[in-house]
XYZ file of C-alpha atoms in Angstrom:
160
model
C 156.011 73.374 135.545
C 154.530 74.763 138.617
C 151.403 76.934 139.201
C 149.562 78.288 142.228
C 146.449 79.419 143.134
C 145.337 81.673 146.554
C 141.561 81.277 146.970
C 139.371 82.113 150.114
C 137.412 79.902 151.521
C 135.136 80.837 154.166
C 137.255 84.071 154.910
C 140.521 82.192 155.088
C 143.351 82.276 152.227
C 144.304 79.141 151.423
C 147.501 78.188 148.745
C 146.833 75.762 146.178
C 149.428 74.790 144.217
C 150.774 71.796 141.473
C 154.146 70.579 140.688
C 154.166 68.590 137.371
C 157.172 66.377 135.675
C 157.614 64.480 133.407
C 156.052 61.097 134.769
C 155.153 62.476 138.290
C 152.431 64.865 139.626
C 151.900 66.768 143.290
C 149.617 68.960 144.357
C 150.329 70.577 147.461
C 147.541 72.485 149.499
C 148.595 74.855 152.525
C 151.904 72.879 152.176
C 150.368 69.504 152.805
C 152.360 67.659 149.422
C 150.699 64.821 147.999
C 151.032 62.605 144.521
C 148.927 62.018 142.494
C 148.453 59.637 139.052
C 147.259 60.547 135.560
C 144.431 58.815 134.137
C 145.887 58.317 131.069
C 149.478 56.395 130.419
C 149.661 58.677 127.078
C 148.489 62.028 128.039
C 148.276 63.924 131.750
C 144.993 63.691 132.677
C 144.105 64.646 136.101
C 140.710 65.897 138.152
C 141.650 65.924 141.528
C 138.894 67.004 144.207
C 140.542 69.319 147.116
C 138.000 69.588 150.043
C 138.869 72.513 152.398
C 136.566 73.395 154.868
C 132.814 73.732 153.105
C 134.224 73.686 149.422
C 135.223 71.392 146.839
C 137.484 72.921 144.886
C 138.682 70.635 141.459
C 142.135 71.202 140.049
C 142.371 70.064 136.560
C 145.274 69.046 134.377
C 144.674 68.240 130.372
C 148.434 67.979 128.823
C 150.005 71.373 129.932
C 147.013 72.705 130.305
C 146.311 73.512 134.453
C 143.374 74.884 135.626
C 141.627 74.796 139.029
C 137.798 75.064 139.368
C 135.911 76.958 142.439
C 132.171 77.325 142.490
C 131.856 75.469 139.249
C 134.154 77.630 137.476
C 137.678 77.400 136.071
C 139.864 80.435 137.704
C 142.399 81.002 134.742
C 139.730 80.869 131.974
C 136.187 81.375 133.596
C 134.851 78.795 131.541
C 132.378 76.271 133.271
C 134.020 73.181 135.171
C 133.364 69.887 133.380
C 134.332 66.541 135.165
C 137.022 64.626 133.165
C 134.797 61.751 134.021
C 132.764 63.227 130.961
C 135.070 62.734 128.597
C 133.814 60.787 125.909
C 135.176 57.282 125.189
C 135.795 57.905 120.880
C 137.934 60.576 122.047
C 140.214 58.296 124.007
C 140.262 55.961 121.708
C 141.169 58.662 118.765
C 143.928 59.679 121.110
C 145.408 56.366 120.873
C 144.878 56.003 117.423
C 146.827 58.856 116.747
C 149.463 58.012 118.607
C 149.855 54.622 117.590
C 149.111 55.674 113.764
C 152.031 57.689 114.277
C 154.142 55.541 115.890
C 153.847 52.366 113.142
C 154.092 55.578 110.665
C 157.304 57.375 111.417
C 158.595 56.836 114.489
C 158.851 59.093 117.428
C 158.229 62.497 115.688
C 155.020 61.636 114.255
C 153.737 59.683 117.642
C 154.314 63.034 119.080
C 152.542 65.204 116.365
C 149.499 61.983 117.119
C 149.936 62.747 120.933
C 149.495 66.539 120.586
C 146.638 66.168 118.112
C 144.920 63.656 120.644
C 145.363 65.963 123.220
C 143.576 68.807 121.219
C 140.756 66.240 120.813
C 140.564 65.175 124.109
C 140.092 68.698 125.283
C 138.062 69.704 122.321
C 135.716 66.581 123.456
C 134.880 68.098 126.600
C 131.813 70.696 125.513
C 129.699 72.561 127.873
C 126.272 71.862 127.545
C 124.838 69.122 125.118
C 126.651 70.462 122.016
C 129.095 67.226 120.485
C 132.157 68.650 119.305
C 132.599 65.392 117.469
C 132.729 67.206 114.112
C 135.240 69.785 115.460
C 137.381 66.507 116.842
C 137.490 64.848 113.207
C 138.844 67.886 111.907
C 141.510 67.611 113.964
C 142.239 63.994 113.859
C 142.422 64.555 109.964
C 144.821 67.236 110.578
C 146.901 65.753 112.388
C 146.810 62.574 109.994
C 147.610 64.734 107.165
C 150.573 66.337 109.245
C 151.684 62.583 109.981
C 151.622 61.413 106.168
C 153.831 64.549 104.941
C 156.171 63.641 107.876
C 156.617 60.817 106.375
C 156.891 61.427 102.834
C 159.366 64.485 104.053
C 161.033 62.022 105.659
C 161.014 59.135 102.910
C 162.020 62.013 100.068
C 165.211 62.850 102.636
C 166.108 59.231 102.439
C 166.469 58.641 98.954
């Protein structure tokens, strides 16, 4: 997946743009390439500071989900830029929970369904302002436990 970004910085265009794989990131800025690593070994995680001329632009990667941040602000969704940095540590540890719950489940289908669900509640974690979105983060974690147990009673019925 590749996305790009054209933003002016002190009257000058400049291209921003990210190249993501499966294990391997680059960001390249006026064609400059450069790697650069996840934060997480289960999920993409990446908050990358880009410094050109008297901004500091962030680019942002949660999962699939790309976003770079100028002024404070996200571009694609206008929403206010939040540090990954502030993620909070129960979500990273639900993440893994999740994935290993699924894992030790059912195998590789429901350690996926655990890695999407603890990427909705690492991104769900991440609230503007003081609000915790801890309650809204259980709900999915319970989801996505529910979704793992009738995977494997799906599963178990197919079986015998």
């Amino acid at each position: 997946m590749a996305k790009s970004w054209t933003v002016l910085v002190d009257g000058s265009p400049h291209e921003i743009g990210i190249k993501t794989g499966l294990f391997k990131c680059k960001i390249t800025v006026d064609g400059a390439e450069r790697r650069v690593k996840s934060r997480s070994t289960v999920i993409r995680l990446i908050d990358e500071p880009i410094v050109i001329g008297s901004k500091t632009l962030n680019l942002t990667a949660i999962g699939g989900k790309v976003d770079l941040a100028v002024d404070g602000f996200y571009l694609n969704s206008a929403k206010p830029y939040i540090p990954l940095s502030n993620i909070p540590g129960w979500s990273t540890a639900i993440m893994l929970i999740l994935t290993i719950f699924g894992w030790l489940v059912a195998g590789p289908v429901s350690c996926s369904i655990g890695v999407l669900g603890g990427v909705s509640v690492v991104s769900n974690s991440l609230a503007p302002g003081q609000k915790s979105r801890l309650p809204v983060c259980l709900a999915i974690t319970a989801a996505t436990v529910g979704l793992q147990i009738a995977y494997l009673f799906l599963r178990l019925q197919l079986m015998y």
